[in-house]
PDB file of C-alpha atoms and ligand atoms in Angstrom:
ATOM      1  CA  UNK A 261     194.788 -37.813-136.519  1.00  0.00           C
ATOM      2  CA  UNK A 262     193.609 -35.280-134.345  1.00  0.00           C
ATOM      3  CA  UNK A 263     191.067 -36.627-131.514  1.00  0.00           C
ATOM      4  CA  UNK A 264     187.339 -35.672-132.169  1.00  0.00           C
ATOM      5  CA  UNK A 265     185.855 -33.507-129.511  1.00  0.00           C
ATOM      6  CA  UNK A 266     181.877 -33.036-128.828  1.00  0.00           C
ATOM      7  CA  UNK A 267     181.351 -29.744-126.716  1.00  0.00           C
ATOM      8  CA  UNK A 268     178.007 -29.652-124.634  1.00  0.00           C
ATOM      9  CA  UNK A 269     177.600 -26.463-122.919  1.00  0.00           C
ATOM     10  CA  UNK A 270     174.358 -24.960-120.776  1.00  0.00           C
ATOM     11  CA  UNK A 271     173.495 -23.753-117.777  1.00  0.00           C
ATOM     12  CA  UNK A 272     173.612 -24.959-114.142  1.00  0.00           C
ATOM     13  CA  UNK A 273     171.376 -28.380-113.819  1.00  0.00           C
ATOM     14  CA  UNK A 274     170.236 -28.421-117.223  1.00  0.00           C
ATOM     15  CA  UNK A 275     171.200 -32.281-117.717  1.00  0.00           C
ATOM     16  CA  UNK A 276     174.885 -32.104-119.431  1.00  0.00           C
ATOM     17  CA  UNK A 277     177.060 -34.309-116.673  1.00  0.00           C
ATOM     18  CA  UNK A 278     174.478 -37.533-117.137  1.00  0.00           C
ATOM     19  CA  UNK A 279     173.922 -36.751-120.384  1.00  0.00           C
ATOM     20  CA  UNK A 280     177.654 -35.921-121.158  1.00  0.00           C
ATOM     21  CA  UNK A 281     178.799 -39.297-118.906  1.00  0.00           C
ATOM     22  CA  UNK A 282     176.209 -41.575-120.723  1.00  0.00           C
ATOM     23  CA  UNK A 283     176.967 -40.485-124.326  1.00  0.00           C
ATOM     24  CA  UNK A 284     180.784 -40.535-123.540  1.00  0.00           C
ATOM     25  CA  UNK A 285     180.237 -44.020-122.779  1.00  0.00           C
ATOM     26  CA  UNK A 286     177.937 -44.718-125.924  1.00  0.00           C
ATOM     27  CA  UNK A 287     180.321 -43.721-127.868  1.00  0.00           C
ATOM     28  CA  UNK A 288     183.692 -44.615-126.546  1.00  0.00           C
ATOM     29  CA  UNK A 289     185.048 -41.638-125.718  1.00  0.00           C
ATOM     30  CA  UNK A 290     186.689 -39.764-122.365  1.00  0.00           C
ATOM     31  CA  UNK A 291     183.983 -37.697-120.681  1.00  0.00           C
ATOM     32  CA  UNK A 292     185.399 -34.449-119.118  1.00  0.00           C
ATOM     33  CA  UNK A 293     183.458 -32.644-116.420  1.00  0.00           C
ATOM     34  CA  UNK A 294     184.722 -28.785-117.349  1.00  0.00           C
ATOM     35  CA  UNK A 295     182.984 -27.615-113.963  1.00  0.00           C
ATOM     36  CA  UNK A 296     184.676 -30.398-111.766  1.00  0.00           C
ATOM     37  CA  UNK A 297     187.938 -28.487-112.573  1.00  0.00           C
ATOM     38  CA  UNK A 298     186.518 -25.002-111.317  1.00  0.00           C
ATOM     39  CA  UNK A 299     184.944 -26.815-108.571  1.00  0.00           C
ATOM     40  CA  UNK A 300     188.531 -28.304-107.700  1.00  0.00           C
ATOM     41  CA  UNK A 301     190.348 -24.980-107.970  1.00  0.00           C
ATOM     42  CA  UNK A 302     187.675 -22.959-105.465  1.00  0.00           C
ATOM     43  CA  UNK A 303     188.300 -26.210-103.167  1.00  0.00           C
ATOM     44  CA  UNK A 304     191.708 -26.146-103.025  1.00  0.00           C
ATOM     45  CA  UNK A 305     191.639 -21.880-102.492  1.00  0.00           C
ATOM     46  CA  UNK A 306     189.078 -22.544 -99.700  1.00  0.00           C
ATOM     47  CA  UNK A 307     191.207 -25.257 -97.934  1.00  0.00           C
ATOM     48  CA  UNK A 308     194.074 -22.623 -98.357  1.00  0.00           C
ATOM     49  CA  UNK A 309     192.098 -19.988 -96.696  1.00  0.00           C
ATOM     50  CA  UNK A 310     191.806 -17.594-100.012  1.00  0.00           C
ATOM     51  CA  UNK A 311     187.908 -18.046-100.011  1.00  0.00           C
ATOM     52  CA  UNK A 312     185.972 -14.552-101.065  1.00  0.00           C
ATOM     53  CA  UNK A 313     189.957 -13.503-101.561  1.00  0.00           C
ATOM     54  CA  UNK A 314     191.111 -10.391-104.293  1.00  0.00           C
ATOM     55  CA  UNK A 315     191.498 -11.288-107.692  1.00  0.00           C
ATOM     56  CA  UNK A 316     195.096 -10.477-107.842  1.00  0.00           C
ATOM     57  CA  UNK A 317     195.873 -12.849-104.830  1.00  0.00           C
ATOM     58  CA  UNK A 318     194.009 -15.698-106.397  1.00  0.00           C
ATOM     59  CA  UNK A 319     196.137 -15.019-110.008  1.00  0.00           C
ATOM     60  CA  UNK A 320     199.620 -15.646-107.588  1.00  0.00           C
ATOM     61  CA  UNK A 321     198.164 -18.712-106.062  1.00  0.00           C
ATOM     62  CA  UNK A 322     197.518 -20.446-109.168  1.00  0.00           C
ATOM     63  CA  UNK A 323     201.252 -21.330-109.945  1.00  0.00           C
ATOM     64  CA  UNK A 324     200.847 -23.295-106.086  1.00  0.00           C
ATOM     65  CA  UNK A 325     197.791 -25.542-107.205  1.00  0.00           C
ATOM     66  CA  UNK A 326     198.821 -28.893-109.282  1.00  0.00           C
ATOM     67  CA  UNK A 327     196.618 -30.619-111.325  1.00  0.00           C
ATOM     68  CA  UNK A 328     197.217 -34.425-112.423  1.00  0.00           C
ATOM     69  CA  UNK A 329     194.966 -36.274-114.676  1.00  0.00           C
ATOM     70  CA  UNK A 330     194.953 -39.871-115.615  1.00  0.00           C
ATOM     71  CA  UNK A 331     192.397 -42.514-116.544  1.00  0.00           C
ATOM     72  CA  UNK A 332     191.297 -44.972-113.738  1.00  0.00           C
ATOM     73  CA  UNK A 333     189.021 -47.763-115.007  1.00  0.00           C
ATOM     74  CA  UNK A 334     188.310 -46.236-118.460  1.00  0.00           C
ATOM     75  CA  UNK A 335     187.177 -43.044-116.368  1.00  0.00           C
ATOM     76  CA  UNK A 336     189.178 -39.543-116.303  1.00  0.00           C
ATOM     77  CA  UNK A 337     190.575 -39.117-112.846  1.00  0.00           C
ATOM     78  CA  UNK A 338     192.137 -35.990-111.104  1.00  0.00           C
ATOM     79  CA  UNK A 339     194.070 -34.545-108.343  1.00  0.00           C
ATOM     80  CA  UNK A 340     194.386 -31.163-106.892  1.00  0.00           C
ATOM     81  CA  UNK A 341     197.733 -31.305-104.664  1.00  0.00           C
ATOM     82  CA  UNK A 342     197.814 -34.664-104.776  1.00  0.00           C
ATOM     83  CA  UNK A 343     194.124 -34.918-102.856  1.00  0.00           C
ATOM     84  CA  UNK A 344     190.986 -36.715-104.468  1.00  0.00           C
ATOM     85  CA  UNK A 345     188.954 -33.351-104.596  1.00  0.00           C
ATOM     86  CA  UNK A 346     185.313 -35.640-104.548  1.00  0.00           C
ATOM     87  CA  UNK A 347     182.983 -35.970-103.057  1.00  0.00           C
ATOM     88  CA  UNK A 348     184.124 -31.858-101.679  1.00  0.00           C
ATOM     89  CA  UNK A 349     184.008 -30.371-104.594  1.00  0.00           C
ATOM     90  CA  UNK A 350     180.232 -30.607-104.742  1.00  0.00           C
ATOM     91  CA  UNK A 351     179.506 -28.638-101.291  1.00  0.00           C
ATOM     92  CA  UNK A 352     177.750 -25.607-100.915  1.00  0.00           C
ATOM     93  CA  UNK A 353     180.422 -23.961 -99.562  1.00  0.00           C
ATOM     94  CA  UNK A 354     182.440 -23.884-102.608  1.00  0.00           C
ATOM     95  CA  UNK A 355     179.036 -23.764-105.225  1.00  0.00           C
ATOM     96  CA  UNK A 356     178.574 -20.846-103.433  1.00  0.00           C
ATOM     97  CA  UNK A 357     182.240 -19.072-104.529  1.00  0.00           C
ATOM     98  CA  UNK A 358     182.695 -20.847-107.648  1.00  0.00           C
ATOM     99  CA  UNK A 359     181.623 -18.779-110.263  1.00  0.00           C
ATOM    100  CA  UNK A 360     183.522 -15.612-108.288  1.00  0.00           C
ATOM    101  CA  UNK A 361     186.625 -17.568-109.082  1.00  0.00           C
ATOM    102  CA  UNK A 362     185.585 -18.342-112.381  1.00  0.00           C
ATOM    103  CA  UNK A 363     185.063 -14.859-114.085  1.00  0.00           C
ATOM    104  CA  UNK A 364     188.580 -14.225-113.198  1.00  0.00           C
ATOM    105  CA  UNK A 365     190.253 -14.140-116.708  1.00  0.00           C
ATOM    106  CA  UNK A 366     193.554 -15.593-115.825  1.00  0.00           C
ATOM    107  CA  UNK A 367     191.981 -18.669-113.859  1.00  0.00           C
ATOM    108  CA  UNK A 368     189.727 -19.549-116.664  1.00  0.00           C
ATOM    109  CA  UNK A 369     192.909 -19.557-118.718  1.00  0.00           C
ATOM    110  CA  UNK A 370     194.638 -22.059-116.269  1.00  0.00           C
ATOM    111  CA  UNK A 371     191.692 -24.011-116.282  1.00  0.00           C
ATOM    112  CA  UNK A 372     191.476 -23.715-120.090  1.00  0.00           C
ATOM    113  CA  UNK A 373     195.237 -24.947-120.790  1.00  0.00           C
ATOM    114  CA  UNK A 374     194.350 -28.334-118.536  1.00  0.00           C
ATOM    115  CA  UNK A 375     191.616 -28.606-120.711  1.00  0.00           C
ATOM    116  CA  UNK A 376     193.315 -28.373-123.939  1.00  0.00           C
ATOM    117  CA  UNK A 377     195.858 -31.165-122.528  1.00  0.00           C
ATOM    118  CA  UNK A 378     192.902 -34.077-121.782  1.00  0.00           C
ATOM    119  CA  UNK A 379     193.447 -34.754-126.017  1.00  0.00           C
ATOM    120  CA  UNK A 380     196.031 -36.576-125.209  1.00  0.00           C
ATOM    121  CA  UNK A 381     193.491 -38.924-123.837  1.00  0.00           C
ATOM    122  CA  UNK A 382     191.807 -39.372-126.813  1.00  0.00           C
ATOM    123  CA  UNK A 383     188.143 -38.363-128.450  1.00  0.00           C
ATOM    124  CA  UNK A 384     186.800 -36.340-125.627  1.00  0.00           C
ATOM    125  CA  UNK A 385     183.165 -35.841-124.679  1.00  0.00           C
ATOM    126  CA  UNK A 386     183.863 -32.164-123.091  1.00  0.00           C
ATOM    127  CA  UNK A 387     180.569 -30.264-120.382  1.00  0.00           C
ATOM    128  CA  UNK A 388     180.688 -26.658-119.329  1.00  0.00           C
ATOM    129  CA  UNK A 389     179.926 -23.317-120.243  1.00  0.00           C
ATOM    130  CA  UNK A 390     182.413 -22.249-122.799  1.00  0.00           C
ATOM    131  CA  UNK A 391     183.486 -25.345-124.506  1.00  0.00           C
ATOM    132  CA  UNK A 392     182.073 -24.832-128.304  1.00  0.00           C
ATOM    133  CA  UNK A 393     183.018 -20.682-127.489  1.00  0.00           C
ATOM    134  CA  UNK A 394     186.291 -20.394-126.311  1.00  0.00           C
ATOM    135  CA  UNK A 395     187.953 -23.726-125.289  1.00  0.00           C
ATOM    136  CA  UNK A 396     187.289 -25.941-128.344  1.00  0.00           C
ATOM    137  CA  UNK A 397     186.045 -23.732-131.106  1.00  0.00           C
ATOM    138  CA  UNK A 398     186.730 -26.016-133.811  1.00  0.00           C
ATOM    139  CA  UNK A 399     184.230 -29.236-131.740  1.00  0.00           C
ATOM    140  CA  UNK A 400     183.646 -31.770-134.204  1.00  0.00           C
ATOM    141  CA  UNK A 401     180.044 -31.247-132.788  1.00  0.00           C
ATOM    142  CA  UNK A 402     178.985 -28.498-130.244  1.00  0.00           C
ATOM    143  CA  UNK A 403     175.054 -29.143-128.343  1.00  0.00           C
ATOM    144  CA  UNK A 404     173.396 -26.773-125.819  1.00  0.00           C
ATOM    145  CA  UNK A 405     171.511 -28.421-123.659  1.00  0.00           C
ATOM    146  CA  UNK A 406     168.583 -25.887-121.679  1.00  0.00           C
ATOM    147  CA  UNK A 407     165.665 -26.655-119.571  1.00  0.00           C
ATOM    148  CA  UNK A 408     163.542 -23.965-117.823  1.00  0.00           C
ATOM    149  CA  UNK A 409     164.302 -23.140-114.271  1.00  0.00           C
ATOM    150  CA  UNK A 410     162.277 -24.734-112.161  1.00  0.00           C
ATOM    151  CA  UNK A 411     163.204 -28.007-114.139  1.00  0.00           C
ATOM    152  CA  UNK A 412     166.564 -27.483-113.446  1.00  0.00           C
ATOM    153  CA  UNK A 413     165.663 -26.531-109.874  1.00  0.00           C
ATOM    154  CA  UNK A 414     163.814 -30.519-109.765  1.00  0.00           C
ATOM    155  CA  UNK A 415     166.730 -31.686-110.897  1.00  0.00           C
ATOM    156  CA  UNK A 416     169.260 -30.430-108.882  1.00  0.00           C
ATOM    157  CA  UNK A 417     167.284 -31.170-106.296  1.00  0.00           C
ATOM    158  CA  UNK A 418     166.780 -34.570-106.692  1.00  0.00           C
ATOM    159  CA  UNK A 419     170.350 -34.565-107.316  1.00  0.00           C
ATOM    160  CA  UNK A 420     170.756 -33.467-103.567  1.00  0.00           C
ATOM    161  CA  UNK A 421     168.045 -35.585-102.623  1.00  0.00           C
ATOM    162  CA  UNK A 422     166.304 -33.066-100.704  1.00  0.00           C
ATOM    163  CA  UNK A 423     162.705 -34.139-100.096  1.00  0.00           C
ATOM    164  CA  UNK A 424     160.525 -32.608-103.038  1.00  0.00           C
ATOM    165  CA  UNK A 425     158.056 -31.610-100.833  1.00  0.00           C
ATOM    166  CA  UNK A 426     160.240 -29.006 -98.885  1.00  0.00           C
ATOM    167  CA  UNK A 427     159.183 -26.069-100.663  1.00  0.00           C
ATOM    168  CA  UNK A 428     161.705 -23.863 -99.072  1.00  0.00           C
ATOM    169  CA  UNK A 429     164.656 -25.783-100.005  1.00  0.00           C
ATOM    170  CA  UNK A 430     163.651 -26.187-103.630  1.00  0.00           C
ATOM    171  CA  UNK A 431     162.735 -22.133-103.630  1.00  0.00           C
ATOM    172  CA  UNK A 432     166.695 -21.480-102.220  1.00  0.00           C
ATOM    173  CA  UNK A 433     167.666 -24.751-105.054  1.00  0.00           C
ATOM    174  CA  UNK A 434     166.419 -22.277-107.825  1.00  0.00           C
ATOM    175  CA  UNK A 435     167.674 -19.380-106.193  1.00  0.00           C
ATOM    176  CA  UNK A 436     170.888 -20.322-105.920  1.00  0.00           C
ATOM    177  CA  UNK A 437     170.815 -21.543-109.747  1.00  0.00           C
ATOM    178  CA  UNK A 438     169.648 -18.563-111.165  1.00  0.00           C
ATOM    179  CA  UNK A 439     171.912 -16.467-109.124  1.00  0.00           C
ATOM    180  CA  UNK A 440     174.743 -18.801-110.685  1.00  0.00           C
ATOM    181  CA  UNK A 441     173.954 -18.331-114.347  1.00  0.00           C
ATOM    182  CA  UNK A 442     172.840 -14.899-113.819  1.00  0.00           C
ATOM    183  CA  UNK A 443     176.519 -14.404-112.920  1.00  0.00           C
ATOM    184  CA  UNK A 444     177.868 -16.833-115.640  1.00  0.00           C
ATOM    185  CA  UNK A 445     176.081 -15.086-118.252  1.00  0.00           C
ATOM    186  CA  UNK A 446     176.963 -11.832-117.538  1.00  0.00           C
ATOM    187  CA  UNK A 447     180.526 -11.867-116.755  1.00  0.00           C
ATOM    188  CA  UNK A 448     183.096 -10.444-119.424  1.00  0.00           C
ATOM    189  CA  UNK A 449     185.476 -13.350-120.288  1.00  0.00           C
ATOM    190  CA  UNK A 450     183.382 -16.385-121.522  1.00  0.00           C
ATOM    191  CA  UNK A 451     180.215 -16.188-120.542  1.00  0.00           C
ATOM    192  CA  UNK A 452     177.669 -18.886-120.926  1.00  0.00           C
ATOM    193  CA  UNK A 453     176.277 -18.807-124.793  1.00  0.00           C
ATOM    194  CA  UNK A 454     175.140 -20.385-127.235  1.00  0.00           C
ATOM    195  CA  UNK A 455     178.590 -20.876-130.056  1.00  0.00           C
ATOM    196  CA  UNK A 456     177.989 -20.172-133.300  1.00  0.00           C
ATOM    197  CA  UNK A 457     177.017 -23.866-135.317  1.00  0.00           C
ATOM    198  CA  UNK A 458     175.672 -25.173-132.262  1.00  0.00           C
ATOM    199  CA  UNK A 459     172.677 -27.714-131.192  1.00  0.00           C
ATOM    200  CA  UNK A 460     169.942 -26.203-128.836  1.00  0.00           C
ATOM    201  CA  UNK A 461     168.251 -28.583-127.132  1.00  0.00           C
ATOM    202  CA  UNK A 462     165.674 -27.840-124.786  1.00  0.00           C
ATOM    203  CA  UNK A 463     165.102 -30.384-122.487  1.00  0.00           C
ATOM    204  CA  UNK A 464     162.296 -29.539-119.612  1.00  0.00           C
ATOM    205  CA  UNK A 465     160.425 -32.414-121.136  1.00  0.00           C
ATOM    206  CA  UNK A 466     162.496 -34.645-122.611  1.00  0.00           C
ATOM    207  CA  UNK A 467     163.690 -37.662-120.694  1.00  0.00           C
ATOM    208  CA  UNK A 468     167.812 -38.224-120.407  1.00  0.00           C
ATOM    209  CA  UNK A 469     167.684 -41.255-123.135  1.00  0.00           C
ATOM    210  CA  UNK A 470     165.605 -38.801-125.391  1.00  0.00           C
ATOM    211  CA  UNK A 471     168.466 -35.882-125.333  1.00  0.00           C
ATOM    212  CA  UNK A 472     171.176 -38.803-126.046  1.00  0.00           C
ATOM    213  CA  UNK A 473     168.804 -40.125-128.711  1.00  0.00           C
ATOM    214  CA  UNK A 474     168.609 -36.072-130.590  1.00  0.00           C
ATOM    215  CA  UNK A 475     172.450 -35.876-130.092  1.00  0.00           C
ATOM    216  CA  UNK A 476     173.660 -39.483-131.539  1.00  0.00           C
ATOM    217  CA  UNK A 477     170.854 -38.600-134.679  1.00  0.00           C
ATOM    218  CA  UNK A 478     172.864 -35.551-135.333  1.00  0.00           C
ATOM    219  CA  UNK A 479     176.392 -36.881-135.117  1.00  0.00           C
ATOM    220  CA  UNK A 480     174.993 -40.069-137.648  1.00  0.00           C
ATOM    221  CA  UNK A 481     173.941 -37.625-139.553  1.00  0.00           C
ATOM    222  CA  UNK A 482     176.950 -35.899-140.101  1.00  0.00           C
ATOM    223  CA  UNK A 483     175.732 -32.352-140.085  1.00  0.00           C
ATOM    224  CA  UNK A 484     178.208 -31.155-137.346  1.00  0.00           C
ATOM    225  CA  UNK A 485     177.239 -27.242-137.744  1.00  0.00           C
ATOM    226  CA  UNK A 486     173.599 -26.259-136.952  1.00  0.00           C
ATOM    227  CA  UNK A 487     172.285 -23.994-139.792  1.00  0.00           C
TER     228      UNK A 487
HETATM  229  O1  CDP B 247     176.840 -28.925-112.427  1.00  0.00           O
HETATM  230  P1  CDP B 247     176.565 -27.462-112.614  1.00  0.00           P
HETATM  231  O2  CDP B 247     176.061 -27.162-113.988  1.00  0.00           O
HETATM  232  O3  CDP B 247     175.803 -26.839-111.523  1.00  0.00           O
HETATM  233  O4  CDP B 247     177.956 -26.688-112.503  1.00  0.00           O
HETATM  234  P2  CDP B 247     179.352 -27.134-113.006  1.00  0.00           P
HETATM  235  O5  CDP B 247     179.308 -27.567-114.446  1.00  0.00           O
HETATM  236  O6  CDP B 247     179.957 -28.063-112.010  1.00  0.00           O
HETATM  237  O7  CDP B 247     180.150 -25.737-112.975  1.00  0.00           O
HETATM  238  C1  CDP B 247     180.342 -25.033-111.768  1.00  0.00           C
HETATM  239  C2  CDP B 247     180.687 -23.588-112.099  1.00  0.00           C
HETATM  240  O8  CDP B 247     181.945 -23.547-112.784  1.00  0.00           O
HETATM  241  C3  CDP B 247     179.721 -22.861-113.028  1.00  0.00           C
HETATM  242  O9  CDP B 247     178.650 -22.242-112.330  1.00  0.00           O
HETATM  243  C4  CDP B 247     180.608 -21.823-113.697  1.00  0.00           C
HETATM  244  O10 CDP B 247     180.730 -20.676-112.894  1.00  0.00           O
HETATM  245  C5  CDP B 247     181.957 -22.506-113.751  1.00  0.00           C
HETATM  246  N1  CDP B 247     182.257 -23.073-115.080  1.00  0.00           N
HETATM  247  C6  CDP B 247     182.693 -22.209-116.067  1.00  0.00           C
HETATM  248  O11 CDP B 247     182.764 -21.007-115.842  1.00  0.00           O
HETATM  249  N2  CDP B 247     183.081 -22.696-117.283  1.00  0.00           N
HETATM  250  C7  CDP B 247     183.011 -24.006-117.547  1.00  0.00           C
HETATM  251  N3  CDP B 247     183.431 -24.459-118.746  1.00  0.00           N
HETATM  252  C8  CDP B 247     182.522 -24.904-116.579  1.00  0.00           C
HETATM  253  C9  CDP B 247     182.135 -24.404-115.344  1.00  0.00           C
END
């Protein structure tokens, strides 16, 4: 039987990795950061000195970056080269060049065939931006989670555990979001939408138990295509 996948796309800070983790573990199933893979491919061009580098010279690297997967206390694991790519993968330094590397068609196919592999792992709980779209169409389920900027700002922030009451650093916070899905919205291959069938949730006030609450009503319920 083929594995069940649940796709839960939205932009940057909107709630999907806790969200994603915790329901993954609700229900048994791998959770699979899509981002942490992007993340780990603009690392590994960084430490190879192809930061801010040409398209064309990014497509050659990609047959010189190995990924490895495998399941480490019921979690999924990776490598890139044979290096742990956390806690790095969630610097500014390669936030700020990720989504450069991921409009590039060919590397979001690379990224995209790693993806398609994880079902060998079993029922996958699956986060991004182009999950229900392009990588898993046919998602048993497919949710998009939103929240309104300066939510997603808080978040993040808190995330980083800057102090809320720096008002500069949570101005550049929702800068540097909006810049981020500005440019993941807008690029040609994949951009971030909403898939046809899909769940919108908007979740500026709803607590993370709440969104997992919405999500495991609709997959009781069956009704796996919004309508
Ligand atoms: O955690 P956050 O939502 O900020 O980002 P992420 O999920 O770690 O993704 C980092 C970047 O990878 C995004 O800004 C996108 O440019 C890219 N990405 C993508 O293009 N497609 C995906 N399925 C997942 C991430």
């Amino acid at each position: 039987m083929s594995p069940l996948i649940i796709a839960i796309d939205g932009p940057a800070a909107s709630g999907k990795s806790t969200v994603s983790r915790k329901l993954a573990e609700r229900l048994g199933y791998v959770h699979v950061e899509s981002g942490a893979v992007y993340r780990a491919l603009t690392w590994q061009l960084i430490r190879d000195g192809l930061a801010g580098a040409a398209a064309e010279t990014i497509v050659r690297h990609l047959s010189k970056v190995t990924l490895h997967f495998f399941m480490e206390h019921g979690r999924l694991r990776f490598t890139v080269n044979a290096a742990d790519p956390e806690p790095a993968i969630r610097s500014l330094a390669v936030q700020e060049f990720v989504s450069a590397v991921a409009a590039i068609p060919e590397a979001r196919a690379w990224v995209n065939g790693h993806l398609r592999g994880l079902r060998r792992f079993g029922n996958l709980v699956m986060e991004g931006r182009d999950i229900g779209t392009v990588v898993f169409p046919q998602a048993t389920f497919k949710f998009y989670l939103d929240a309104e900027p300066q939510e997603r700002a808080r978040r993040r922030q808190r995330e980083q555990q800057f102090s809320s009451q720096d008002l500069t650093a949570s101005a550049e916070v929702e800068r540097a979001l909006l810049r981020r899905d500005e440019s993941d919205q807008s690029r040609p291959t994949a951009p971030l939408a909403l898939a046809p069938g899909a769940y919108r949730i908007e979740t500026t006030h709803l607590s993370v138990e709440d969104v997992i609450e919405r999500i495991l009503a609709i997959i009781s319920s069956g009704r796996n295509v919004c309508v």
